[in-house]
Short mmCIF file of C-alpha atoms in Angstrom, two decimals:
data_model
loop_
_atom_site.label_atom_id
_atom_site.label_comp_id
_atom_site.label_asym_id
_atom_site.label_seq_id
_atom_site.Cartn_x
_atom_site.Cartn_y
_atom_site.Cartn_z
CA ASP A 12 -0.43 -20.32 -17.96
CA ARG A 13 0.06 -21.44 -21.57
CA THR A 14 2.88 -18.94 -22.06
CA CYS A 15 4.60 -20.19 -18.91
CA LEU A 16 4.24 -23.81 -20.06
CA LEU A 17 5.71 -23.00 -23.48
CA LEU A 18 8.67 -21.28 -21.83
CA GLN A 19 9.26 -24.31 -19.61
CA ILE A 20 9.02 -26.77 -22.53
CA THR A 21 11.36 -24.62 -24.61
CA THR A 22 13.84 -24.66 -21.72
CA MET A 23 13.70 -28.45 -21.62
CA GLU A 24 14.13 -28.83 -25.38
CA LEU A 25 17.04 -26.41 -25.59
CA THR A 26 18.74 -28.08 -22.66
CA THR A 27 18.33 -31.62 -23.96
CA SER A 28 19.36 -30.69 -27.49
CA THR A 29 22.73 -29.36 -26.29
CA THR A 30 23.52 -32.25 -23.98
CA GLN A 31 26.48 -34.29 -25.24
CA PRO A 32 26.34 -38.10 -25.00
CA GLN A 33 28.54 -39.49 -22.27
CA PRO A 34 30.88 -42.49 -22.75
CA GLN A 35 29.71 -45.77 -21.28
CA PRO A 36 31.45 -46.76 -18.00
CA PRO A 37 33.15 -50.17 -17.64
CA PRO A 38 31.15 -53.05 -16.19
CA ALA A 39 30.58 -52.68 -12.47
CA SER A 40 30.83 -55.26 -9.70
CA SER A 41 27.78 -56.71 -8.01
CA ASP A 42 28.11 -54.38 -5.01
CA GLU A 43 28.41 -51.40 -7.28
CA GLU A 44 25.43 -52.63 -9.28
CA SER A 45 23.25 -52.85 -6.17
CA THR A 46 24.30 -49.36 -5.11
CA ASP A 47 23.58 -48.00 -8.58
CA ALA A 48 20.21 -49.74 -8.61
CA ALA A 49 19.26 -48.15 -5.31
CA GLN A 50 20.33 -44.73 -6.57
CA LEU A 51 18.44 -45.25 -9.81
CA SER A 52 15.34 -46.29 -7.89
CA SER A 53 15.59 -43.16 -5.74
CA ARG A 54 16.04 -40.95 -8.77
CA SER A 55 13.13 -42.62 -10.53
CA SER A 56 10.95 -41.97 -7.52
CA ASP A 57 11.98 -38.30 -7.54
CA PHE A 58 11.46 -38.19 -11.29
CA ASN A 59 7.90 -39.44 -10.94
CA LYS A 60 7.11 -36.75 -8.40
CA ALA A 61 7.72 -33.84 -10.78
CA PRO A 62 7.62 -33.12 -14.53
CA SER A 63 10.79 -33.91 -16.42
CA PHE A 64 11.60 -30.31 -17.23
CA VAL A 65 11.96 -29.58 -13.50
CA VAL A 66 15.03 -31.85 -13.40
CA TYR A 67 16.63 -30.03 -16.31
CA GLN A 68 15.66 -26.67 -14.88
CA HIS A 69 17.43 -27.41 -11.63
CA LYS A 70 20.59 -28.64 -13.33
CA GLN A 71 21.17 -26.48 -16.38
CA ALA A 72 18.52 -23.78 -16.74
CA SER A 73 19.78 -20.21 -16.93
CA PHE A 74 19.09 -17.68 -14.21
CA LEU A 75 16.41 -15.97 -16.29
CA ARG A 76 14.60 -19.25 -17.00
CA ARG A 77 14.68 -20.17 -13.33
CA CYS A 78 13.05 -16.83 -12.50
CA VAL A 79 10.39 -17.36 -15.19
CA TYR A 80 9.73 -20.90 -13.98
CA ALA A 81 9.30 -19.76 -10.36
CA ALA A 82 7.06 -16.84 -11.32
CA CYS A 83 4.81 -19.12 -13.41
CA LYS A 84 4.27 -21.76 -10.73
CA ASN A 85 0.84 -22.16 -9.13
CA ARG A 86 -1.02 -20.64 -12.06
CA ALA A 87 1.42 -17.72 -12.11
CA PHE A 88 0.45 -16.41 -8.66
CA ILE A 89 3.52 -14.14 -8.56
CA VAL A 90 2.71 -12.67 -11.97
CA GLN A 91 -0.97 -12.18 -11.16
CA LEU A 92 -0.37 -10.51 -7.80
CA PHE A 93 2.31 -8.32 -9.40
CA LEU A 94 -0.17 -7.16 -12.06
CA ILE A 95 -2.90 -6.53 -9.48
CA THR A 96 -0.49 -4.55 -7.35
CA LEU A 97 0.64 -2.65 -10.44
CA MET A 98 -2.96 -1.72 -11.24
CA THR A 99 -3.66 -0.44 -7.74
CA ARG A 100 -0.49 1.63 -7.75
CA ILE A 101 -1.15 3.08 -11.19
CA SER A 102 -4.55 4.17 -9.94
CA LEU A 103 -2.89 5.61 -6.84
CA PHE A 104 -0.53 7.78 -8.87
CA LEU A 105 -3.30 8.93 -11.16
CA TYR A 106 -4.63 11.02 -8.29
CA VAL A 107 -1.53 11.31 -6.09
CA VAL A 108 -0.16 13.85 -8.58
CA HIS A 109 -3.21 16.05 -8.01
CA LEU A 110 -3.82 15.27 -4.34
CA PRO A 111 -1.35 17.82 -2.83
CA TYR A 112 -3.00 20.67 -4.72
CA VAL A 113 -6.54 19.38 -4.08
CA SER A 114 -5.84 18.90 -0.38
CA ASN A 115 -4.02 22.21 0.07
CA THR A 116 -6.92 24.05 -1.59
CA PHE A 117 -9.38 22.22 0.67
CA PHE A 118 -7.52 23.28 3.83
CA LEU A 119 -7.17 26.85 2.57
CA ARG A 120 -10.95 27.03 2.27
CA GLU A 121 -11.40 25.36 5.67
CA SER A 122 -9.48 28.17 7.34
CA LYS A 123 -11.97 30.48 9.08
CA ASN A 124 -9.90 33.63 8.76
CA GLY A 125 -8.25 32.79 5.47
CA VAL A 126 -7.91 35.16 2.55
CA LEU A 127 -6.77 32.73 -0.15
CA ASN A 128 -9.05 30.14 -1.75
CA LEU A 129 -6.86 28.41 -4.36
CA TRP A 130 -3.46 26.85 -4.09
CA ASP A 131 -2.51 28.49 -7.39
CA GLU A 132 -2.60 31.79 -5.53
CA CYS A 133 -0.16 30.40 -2.97
CA ALA A 134 2.10 29.18 -5.75
CA ARG A 135 2.23 32.68 -7.30
CA LEU A 136 2.87 34.22 -3.91
CA GLU A 137 5.68 31.80 -3.02
CA ALA A 138 7.31 32.32 -6.42
CA ALA A 139 7.37 36.08 -5.87
CA CYS A 140 8.39 36.01 -2.21
CA ASN A 141 10.96 33.22 -2.02
CA HIS A 142 13.66 35.82 -2.55
CA LYS A 143 11.90 38.67 -0.81
CA SER A 144 15.14 40.34 0.27
CA ASN A 145 15.98 40.93 -3.39
CA ASN A 146 12.50 41.88 -4.62
CA ALA A 147 10.35 42.97 -1.71
CA THR A 148 8.23 45.29 -3.85
CA LEU A 149 7.11 42.50 -6.22
CA CYS A 150 6.26 40.28 -3.24
CA ASP A 151 4.03 42.95 -1.71
CA GLU A 152 2.37 43.72 -5.05
CA VAL A 153 1.47 40.08 -5.62
CA ALA A 154 0.15 39.81 -2.06
CA GLN A 155 -2.15 42.81 -2.56
CA GLN A 156 -3.69 41.18 -5.64
CA PHE A 157 -5.30 38.59 -3.39
CA VAL A 158 -6.75 41.05 -0.86
CA VAL A 159 -10.53 41.26 -1.19
CA ASN A 160 -13.31 43.17 0.53
CA ALA A 161 -10.94 45.90 1.67
CA THR A 162 -9.16 43.40 3.93
CA THR A 163 -5.50 44.14 4.51
CA ALA A 164 -2.99 41.33 4.76
CA THR A 165 0.76 41.36 4.54
CA ALA A 166 2.76 39.04 2.33
CA ASP A 167 4.16 37.31 5.41
CA ALA A 168 0.66 36.63 6.73
CA LEU A 169 -0.48 35.17 3.41
CA GLN A 170 2.63 32.99 3.20
CA ALA A 171 1.95 31.75 6.72
CA GLU A 172 -1.60 30.87 5.63
CA CYS A 173 -0.27 28.86 2.68
CA ARG A 174 2.29 27.04 4.80
CA HIS A 175 -0.32 26.23 7.42
CA ALA A 176 -2.51 24.59 4.74
CA SER A 177 0.50 22.65 3.46
CA GLY A 178 1.34 21.55 6.98
CA ARG A 179 -2.22 20.32 7.60
CA THR A 180 -2.07 18.24 4.42
CA ALA A 181 1.19 16.69 5.61
CA GLU A 182 -0.40 16.00 9.02
CA TRP A 183 -3.42 14.19 7.57
CA GLN A 184 -1.29 12.24 5.13
CA SER A 185 1.01 11.22 7.96
CA ALA A 186 -1.99 10.15 10.06
CA SER A 187 -3.16 7.88 7.25
CA ALA A 188 0.30 6.43 6.75
CA ALA A 189 0.95 6.06 10.48
CA GLY A 190 -2.34 4.23 11.01
CA GLY A 191 -1.41 1.64 8.42
CA LEU A 192 2.15 1.31 9.67
CA LEU A 193 1.11 0.90 13.30
CA ALA A 194 -1.42 -1.70 12.23
CA GLY A 195 1.36 -3.40 10.31
CA PHE A 196 3.52 -3.37 13.43
CA VAL A 197 0.80 -4.92 15.59
CA LEU A 198 -0.67 -7.26 13.00
CA GLY A 199 2.42 -8.08 10.92
CA PRO A 200 3.51 -11.21 12.83
CA ILE A 201 -0.13 -12.26 13.28
CA LEU A 202 -0.88 -11.84 9.58
CA GLY A 203 2.24 -13.81 8.79
CA ARG A 204 1.06 -16.60 11.10
CA LEU A 205 -2.39 -16.58 9.48
CA SER A 206 -0.85 -16.73 6.02
CA ASP A 207 1.09 -19.82 7.12
CA ALA A 208 -2.21 -21.37 8.21
CA TRP A 209 -4.71 -20.17 5.60
CA GLY A 210 -2.46 -19.44 2.64
CA ARG A 211 -1.19 -16.40 0.76
CA ARG A 212 -4.33 -15.78 -1.32
CA PRO A 213 -6.73 -14.66 1.48
CA LEU A 214 -4.16 -12.18 2.76
CA ALA A 215 -3.64 -10.66 -0.70
CA GLN A 216 -7.39 -10.42 -1.25
CA TRP A 217 -8.09 -8.74 2.07
CA THR A 218 -5.46 -6.06 1.44
CA LEU A 219 -7.42 -4.80 -1.57
CA VAL A 220 -10.08 -3.58 0.86
CA GLY A 221 -7.53 -1.06 2.04
CA ASP A 222 -7.38 0.34 -1.51
CA VAL A 223 -11.10 0.31 -2.27
CA LEU A 224 -12.29 2.33 0.76
CA PRO A 225 -10.15 5.48 0.28
CA ALA A 226 -10.80 5.36 -3.47
CA LEU A 227 -14.51 5.45 -2.70
CA GLY A 228 -14.06 8.44 -0.37
CA LEU A 229 -12.04 10.37 -2.94
CA LEU A 230 -14.58 9.56 -5.66
CA LEU A 231 -17.38 10.95 -3.49
CA TYR A 232 -15.37 14.13 -2.93
CA ALA A 233 -14.80 14.60 -6.65
CA LYS A 234 -18.34 13.80 -7.85
CA ALA A 235 -20.59 14.67 -4.89
CA ASN A 236 -18.49 17.43 -3.26
CA ILE A 237 -18.46 15.58 0.06
CA SER A 238 -15.82 16.78 2.53
CA LEU A 239 -12.27 15.54 1.96
CA PHE A 240 -12.24 14.53 5.62
CA LEU A 241 -14.28 11.47 4.54
CA TYR A 242 -11.42 10.39 2.27
CA TYR A 243 -8.84 10.84 5.02
CA SER A 244 -11.04 9.04 7.57
CA LEU A 245 -11.65 6.07 5.26
CA ASN A 246 -7.96 6.02 4.40
CA ILE A 247 -7.04 5.76 8.08
CA VAL A 248 -9.64 3.05 8.76
CA ALA A 249 -8.60 1.07 5.67
CA SER A 250 -4.93 1.36 6.60
CA ILE A 251 -5.66 -0.08 10.03
CA ILE A 252 -7.92 -3.00 9.07
CA ALA A 253 -6.06 -3.89 5.85
CA PRO A 254 -2.46 -2.61 6.07
CA GLN A 255 -0.27 -2.62 2.98
CA GLN A 256 2.19 -4.88 4.81
CA ALA A 257 -0.29 -7.73 4.29
CA THR A 258 0.40 -7.67 0.54
CA ASP A 259 4.14 -7.54 1.21
CA ILE A 260 3.89 -10.55 3.52
CA ALA A 261 1.76 -12.48 1.02
CA MET A 262 4.14 -11.78 -1.85
CA THR A 263 7.42 -12.39 -0.01
CA SER A 264 6.08 -15.60 1.52
CA ALA A 265 4.79 -16.76 -1.88
CA ILE A 266 8.21 -16.08 -3.39
CA ALA A 267 9.73 -18.36 -0.76
CA ASP A 268 7.06 -21.00 -1.57
CA VAL A 269 7.73 -21.11 -5.31
CA THR A 270 11.54 -21.11 -4.95
CA GLU A 271 11.72 -23.72 -2.19
CA LYS A 272 13.15 -26.43 -4.50
CA ASP A 273 15.57 -24.22 -6.43
CA ASP A 274 19.23 -25.18 -6.03
CA HIS A 275 20.35 -21.59 -5.38
CA PRO A 276 17.17 -19.70 -4.46
CA GLU A 277 18.69 -16.56 -2.94
CA LEU A 278 19.34 -14.76 -6.25
CA VAL A 279 15.99 -15.85 -7.71
CA ARG A 280 14.23 -14.56 -4.59
CA THR A 281 16.07 -11.25 -4.83
CA ALA A 282 15.04 -10.92 -8.48
CA LEU A 283 11.36 -11.71 -7.82
CA ALA A 284 11.26 -9.43 -4.78
CA GLY A 285 12.82 -6.70 -6.91
CA LEU A 286 10.17 -7.31 -9.57
CA TYR A 287 7.43 -6.91 -6.97
CA LEU A 288 8.97 -3.75 -5.56
CA SER A 289 9.40 -2.36 -9.07
CA SER A 290 5.60 -2.32 -9.47
CA LEU A 291 5.66 0.99 -7.61
CA SER A 292 8.24 2.39 -10.03
CA ILE A 293 6.44 1.16 -13.13
CA ALA A 294 3.19 2.58 -11.77
CA VAL A 295 4.82 5.99 -11.32
CA VAL A 296 6.28 5.92 -14.82
CA ILE A 297 2.85 5.08 -16.29
CA GLY A 298 0.48 6.88 -13.95
CA ALA A 299 2.25 10.19 -13.34
CA PRO A 300 2.56 11.29 -17.01
CA VAL A 301 -1.06 10.30 -17.70
CA ALA A 302 -2.22 12.22 -14.63
CA SER A 303 -0.40 15.36 -15.82
CA VAL A 304 -2.68 15.64 -18.86
CA LEU A 305 -5.89 14.95 -16.91
CA ASP A 306 -7.79 17.30 -14.67
CA ALA A 307 -8.14 16.30 -11.02
CA GLU A 308 -11.71 14.99 -11.28
CA THR A 309 -11.03 12.81 -14.32
CA ALA A 310 -7.86 11.41 -12.73
CA ILE A 311 -9.76 10.50 -9.55
CA VAL A 312 -12.55 8.75 -11.47
CA ALA A 313 -10.09 6.80 -13.63
CA GLY A 314 -7.98 5.76 -10.62
CA SER A 315 -11.00 4.59 -8.64
CA SER A 316 -12.28 2.52 -11.57
CA ILE A 317 -8.94 0.71 -11.93
CA ILE A 318 -8.90 -0.14 -8.23
CA PHE A 319 -12.39 -1.66 -8.40
CA ILE A 320 -11.30 -3.84 -11.38
CA ALA A 321 -8.19 -5.01 -9.49
CA PHE A 322 -10.36 -5.92 -6.49
CA VAL A 323 -12.55 -8.19 -8.63
CA TRP A 324 -9.49 -9.84 -10.22
CA ALA A 325 -8.03 -10.61 -6.80
CA MET A 326 -11.04 -12.79 -6.00
CA PHE A 327 -9.75 -15.35 -8.56
CA LEU A 328 -6.13 -15.65 -7.39
CA PRO A 329 -4.61 -19.15 -6.96
CA GLU A 330 -2.67 -20.41 -3.92
CA THR A 331 1.05 -21.17 -3.48
CA LEU A 332 1.27 -22.67 0.01
CA ALA A 333 1.16 -26.46 -0.07
CA THR A 334 -1.19 -28.16 2.37
CA SER A 335 1.70 -30.07 3.92
CA ASN A 336 3.43 -26.80 4.84
CA ARG A 337 0.44 -25.24 6.58
CA HIS A 338 0.14 -24.75 10.34
CA MET A 339 -3.52 -25.45 10.95
CA LEU A 340 -5.15 -23.35 13.66
CA PRO A 341 -6.97 -25.12 16.54
CA ARG A 342 -10.25 -23.97 18.01
CA SER A 343 -8.49 -21.55 20.32
CA ALA A 344 -7.12 -19.78 17.26
CA VAL A 345 -6.29 -16.48 18.93
CA ALA A 346 -4.30 -18.09 21.72
CA GLU A 347 -2.54 -20.37 19.26
CA VAL A 348 -1.64 -17.51 16.93
CA LEU A 349 -0.14 -15.53 19.79
CA PHE A 350 1.23 -18.09 22.23
CA GLY A 351 1.28 -21.45 20.46
CA ARG A 352 4.34 -23.53 19.64
CA ASP A 353 4.40 -22.01 16.15
CA GLY A 354 2.72 -18.75 17.10
CA THR A 355 3.69 -15.11 16.95
CA LEU A 356 5.79 -15.12 20.12
CA THR A 357 7.75 -18.04 18.75
CA ALA A 358 8.51 -16.04 15.63
CA VAL A 359 9.47 -13.01 17.72
CA ARG A 360 11.81 -15.16 19.81
CA LEU A 361 13.26 -16.59 16.61
CA VAL A 362 14.07 -13.12 15.29
CA TRP A 363 15.36 -11.97 18.67
CA SER A 364 17.64 -14.98 19.14
CA SER A 365 19.20 -14.85 15.68
CA ARG A 366 21.87 -12.24 15.12
CA GLN A 367 21.19 -12.17 11.39
CA LEU A 368 17.39 -11.90 11.70
CA PHE A 369 17.58 -9.29 14.45
CA GLY A 370 20.11 -7.33 12.42
CA THR A 371 17.82 -7.47 9.41
CA ALA A 372 14.89 -6.16 11.48
CA LEU A 373 17.01 -3.35 12.92
CA ALA A 374 18.55 -2.32 9.61
CA GLY A 375 15.15 -2.52 7.93
CA ALA A 376 13.68 -0.27 10.62
CA PHE A 377 16.30 2.44 10.06
CA LEU A 378 15.84 2.25 6.29
CA SER A 379 12.04 2.31 6.64
CA TYR A 380 12.29 5.43 8.80
CA ALA A 381 14.02 7.24 5.95
CA LEU A 382 11.75 5.85 3.23
CA GLN A 383 8.41 6.49 4.93
CA GLY A 384 9.42 9.93 6.15
CA MET A 385 10.39 11.01 2.64
CA GLN A 386 7.13 9.70 1.18
CA VAL A 387 5.04 11.87 3.50
CA ILE A 388 6.85 15.20 3.10
CA THR A 389 8.45 15.08 -0.36
CA GLN A 390 5.43 16.26 -2.34
CA GLN A 391 4.78 19.14 0.02
CA PHE A 392 8.48 20.01 -0.03
CA LEU A 393 8.46 20.16 -3.83
CA VAL A 394 5.22 22.16 -3.94
CA LEU A 395 6.00 24.63 -1.18
CA SER A 396 9.78 25.04 -1.23
CA LEU A 397 10.52 24.62 -4.94
CA GLY A 398 7.18 25.70 -6.44
CA PHE A 399 6.45 22.56 -8.50
CA ASN A 400 3.34 22.61 -10.67
CA VAL A 401 1.34 19.53 -11.72
CA ARG A 402 3.47 18.84 -14.81
CA GLU A 403 6.75 19.22 -12.91
CA MET A 404 5.39 17.02 -10.13
CA SER A 405 4.42 14.26 -12.56
CA THR A 406 7.87 14.43 -14.18
CA ALA A 407 9.61 14.24 -10.81
CA LEU A 408 7.49 11.26 -9.71
CA GLY A 409 8.17 9.53 -13.02
CA VAL A 410 11.91 10.00 -12.58
CA MET A 411 11.65 8.74 -9.00
CA GLY A 412 9.80 5.66 -10.23
CA LEU A 413 12.47 5.03 -12.82
CA GLY A 414 15.14 5.33 -10.14
CA VAL A 415 13.38 2.86 -7.85
CA LEU A 416 12.86 0.48 -10.78
CA ILE A 417 16.54 0.53 -11.72
CA TRP A 418 17.77 0.03 -8.18
CA ALA A 419 15.13 -2.55 -7.18
CA THR A 420 15.97 -4.80 -10.13
CA VAL A 421 19.39 -4.28 -11.72
CA GLY A 422 20.87 -2.37 -8.78
CA ALA A 423 19.86 -4.98 -6.20
CA GLN A 424 21.29 -7.83 -8.27
CA LEU A 425 24.59 -6.11 -9.00
CA THR A 426 25.02 -4.91 -5.43
CA GLN A 427 24.39 -8.36 -3.95
CA ARG A 428 26.69 -10.08 -6.44
CA MET A 429 29.56 -7.63 -6.03
CA LEU A 430 29.35 -6.69 -2.33
CA GLY A 431 27.20 -9.37 -0.72
CA VAL A 432 24.32 -8.70 1.65
CA SER A 433 26.01 -6.98 4.60
CA TRP A 434 28.31 -4.59 2.77
CA GLY A 435 25.78 -4.08 -0.01
CA VAL A 436 23.08 -2.84 2.39
CA ALA A 437 25.65 -0.73 4.27
CA VAL A 438 26.85 1.04 1.13
CA LEU A 439 23.29 1.61 -0.10
CA ALA A 440 22.31 3.14 3.27
CA LEU A 441 25.20 5.62 3.14
CA LEU A 442 24.46 6.54 -0.47
CA SER A 443 20.82 7.13 0.42
CA SER A 444 21.80 9.43 3.30
CA ALA A 445 23.96 11.51 0.99
CA GLN A 446 21.17 11.66 -1.60
CA GLN A 447 18.67 12.96 0.96
CA VAL A 448 20.97 15.77 2.08
CA ALA A 449 21.71 16.80 -1.50
CA PHE A 450 17.99 16.68 -2.37
CA SER A 451 17.09 18.97 0.54
CA LEU A 452 19.58 21.55 -0.77
CA SER A 453 18.24 21.55 -4.35
CA VAL A 454 18.38 25.01 -5.89
CA ASN A 455 15.90 24.37 -8.71
CA SER A 456 13.43 21.84 -10.06
CA LEU A 457 15.95 20.24 -12.43
CA MET A 458 18.40 19.43 -9.65
CA ALA A 459 15.68 17.98 -7.43
CA THR A 460 14.26 15.87 -10.27
CA LEU A 461 17.64 14.42 -11.27
CA LEU A 462 18.51 13.57 -7.68
CA MET A 463 15.37 11.43 -7.50
CA LEU A 464 17.12 8.94 -9.78
CA GLY A 465 19.29 8.00 -6.81
CA MET A 466 16.62 5.98 -4.99
CA PHE A 467 19.16 3.63 -3.44
CA LEU A 468 16.66 2.47 -0.82
CA GLY A 469 14.83 0.65 -3.61
CA ALA A 470 17.62 -1.95 -3.70
CA THR A 471 17.69 -2.71 0.01
CA HIS A 472 14.22 -4.27 0.35
CA PRO A 473 14.62 -7.12 -2.18
CA ILE A 474 18.08 -7.93 -0.81
CA LEU A 475 16.80 -8.16 2.77
CA VAL A 476 13.68 -10.14 1.78
CA ALA A 477 15.76 -12.75 -0.02
CA TYR A 478 18.22 -12.84 2.89
CA VAL A 479 15.48 -13.57 5.44
CA ALA A 480 13.91 -16.23 3.19
CA GLY A 481 17.18 -18.14 3.21
CA LEU A 482 17.47 -18.12 7.01
CA VAL A 483 14.18 -19.78 8.03
CA SER A 484 12.25 -22.91 7.10
CA PRO A 485 9.28 -22.87 4.69
CA LYS A 486 6.82 -23.25 7.57
CA MET A 487 8.11 -20.11 9.28
CA GLN A 488 8.35 -17.84 6.22
CA GLY A 489 5.19 -15.88 6.86
CA GLN A 490 5.90 -15.33 10.54
CA ALA A 491 9.53 -14.34 10.03
CA GLN A 492 8.69 -11.97 7.20
CA GLY A 493 5.85 -10.58 9.33
CA CYS A 494 8.21 -9.80 12.22
CA ILE A 495 10.65 -8.04 9.90
CA GLN A 496 7.79 -6.07 8.33
CA ALA A 497 6.50 -5.19 11.80
CA ALA A 498 9.82 -3.63 12.83
CA SER A 499 9.90 -1.60 9.62
CA ALA A 500 6.27 -0.58 10.11
CA LEU A 501 6.91 0.73 13.63
CA ALA A 502 9.87 2.81 12.47
CA GLY A 503 7.86 4.05 9.50
CA ALA A 504 4.96 5.09 11.74
CA ILE A 505 7.31 7.10 13.95
CA SER A 506 8.86 8.65 10.87
CA THR A 507 5.58 9.67 9.24
CA VAL A 508 4.21 11.38 12.33
CA GLY A 509 7.50 12.87 13.44
CA GLY A 510 8.52 13.87 9.92
CA ALA A 511 5.23 15.66 9.24
CA GLN A 512 5.36 17.55 12.53
CA ALA A 513 9.02 18.46 11.98
CA PHE A 514 8.27 19.64 8.44
CA LYS A 515 5.34 21.77 9.64
CA ALA A 516 7.51 23.34 12.35
CA PHE A 517 10.45 24.00 10.05
CA VAL A 518 8.42 25.60 7.25
CA ALA A 519 6.80 27.91 9.80
CA ARG A 520 10.28 29.27 10.58
CA PRO A 521 12.05 29.21 7.21
CA SER A 522 15.70 30.13 6.80
CA ALA A 523 17.11 32.34 4.05
CA SER A 524 20.12 30.00 3.68
CA TYR A 525 18.32 26.84 2.52
CA ASN A 526 14.94 25.49 1.46
CA ALA A 527 12.05 25.54 3.91
CA GLY A 528 11.69 22.13 5.56
CA ALA A 529 15.16 20.90 4.57
CA GLU A 530 15.97 20.05 8.19
CA ALA A 531 13.46 17.19 8.13
CA TYR A 532 15.55 15.49 5.45
CA TRP A 533 18.72 15.90 7.47
CA ILE A 534 17.16 14.05 10.41
CA SER A 535 16.01 11.28 8.06
CA ALA A 536 19.49 11.02 6.53
CA GLY A 537 21.09 10.61 9.95
CA VAL A 538 18.72 7.78 10.92
CA CYS A 539 19.22 6.08 7.54
CA ALA A 540 23.01 6.13 8.01
CA LEU A 541 22.61 4.07 11.20
CA ALA A 542 21.63 1.08 9.05
CA ALA A 543 25.17 0.94 7.61
CA PRO A 544 27.06 -0.26 10.74
CA VAL A 545 24.17 -2.54 11.69
CA ALA A 546 24.25 -4.27 8.31
CA ALA A 547 28.05 -4.46 8.16
CA ILE A 548 28.32 -6.07 11.60
CA MET A 549 25.17 -8.14 12.11
CA LEU A 550 24.41 -9.48 8.62
CA ARG A 551 27.79 -11.13 8.06
#
């Protein structure tokens, strides 16, 4: 808070020191004097309502200072929630790097008729057999190394066993993601309505429960050797009762709260939304390299500890929603939330009746389909089809995080300034489609890693969030953002389940012409491209 105050005071001093004195006007008539007096009285009243530096900030402060001022309001709620989110995501990536290998090994051992017990064995087998037509002898020799107790198994059978384990991991990960996304679809507008009534802080605090429960399950697996099914079960439950969309709604609504009085809030909102989205990228850049030098158990313990610290910090968050802007709930709270004058159905009708809001929901749904689908299958695609090890995986995730960071911050700003909202989102959707197709056809780890810099979808979310914030009143921010998040959540849920099943089916019948599972990316690219005409036509 002291740093924010110093920045604001410095802004005021720099602004006032560069202001040139103005020449005195000629004497005014009595009518002009009375008009001037009324204007002066009005300005004095406004002046007394806010600190003096606010006046200067509105008139002459630079774009960067306006962003700093907004982020520091309400005891720096935006900054605090950003740091808490950053901590939870760093902890996530500490064990996400290891989770594909841990989970694949678990499902290999769960197989009743399985021969292999470690995913490292599958990695060696895939490396030898990916080009079986050119080196069939080496493939069979490696396969026989894993045959124990006089059991005979062909290389094809062992590969099928590995791919089945990889497919089961993708299925369980998709179930966890789909549970949270479906909950976000159902609860998104309701959570937005509750945030407009109770404030942004309770929503942000409750979401941390969704991070603590799976961390506890994974910690018990690592330290007490309890089944990994406990982790997946807690992850599904946590995703349903505390979906990640709740944090998104709290943050996007808070951004609208703190920029309400800015003269040109759309660019400031885009910048702050990009900052929030970049927490994922920064977390990858920090967490993935650290995870690569840790063993799986140490990474899980460290990640769980960070999540527990973030949960305690969240209990002391401030509030951004003014009391005058709250929609208080009556005794029949459930009926009011759903059917009241300012309830969920009102927000749904608002989105449905507005071409711009409906277009944003539709475009966001297509983009979310591509984004969520890639998140579920990408790690398994890299592990199974391209043979990534832990170090290569951490490097790829770090590059992906850097790509999202660049596009969510600098890319979003430049795209919106040069192309506007409609054409900017359309161009980004087409670029993302092309990137997904090229990624699926990667011939080596270097090509796949470099292509992850092109995370164009990272720029679309902050642009759309700022666009929606400028279309609705402060009292409807939470509900409108909740409806938009709900549409994206539904599309993401369909994508996670469908993408995982498609990936499992495609890797079971691999082609010699391209990477196993590449077809899943082609479907995702086609859906993502549909966002381009929607944005170009409906967001104008």
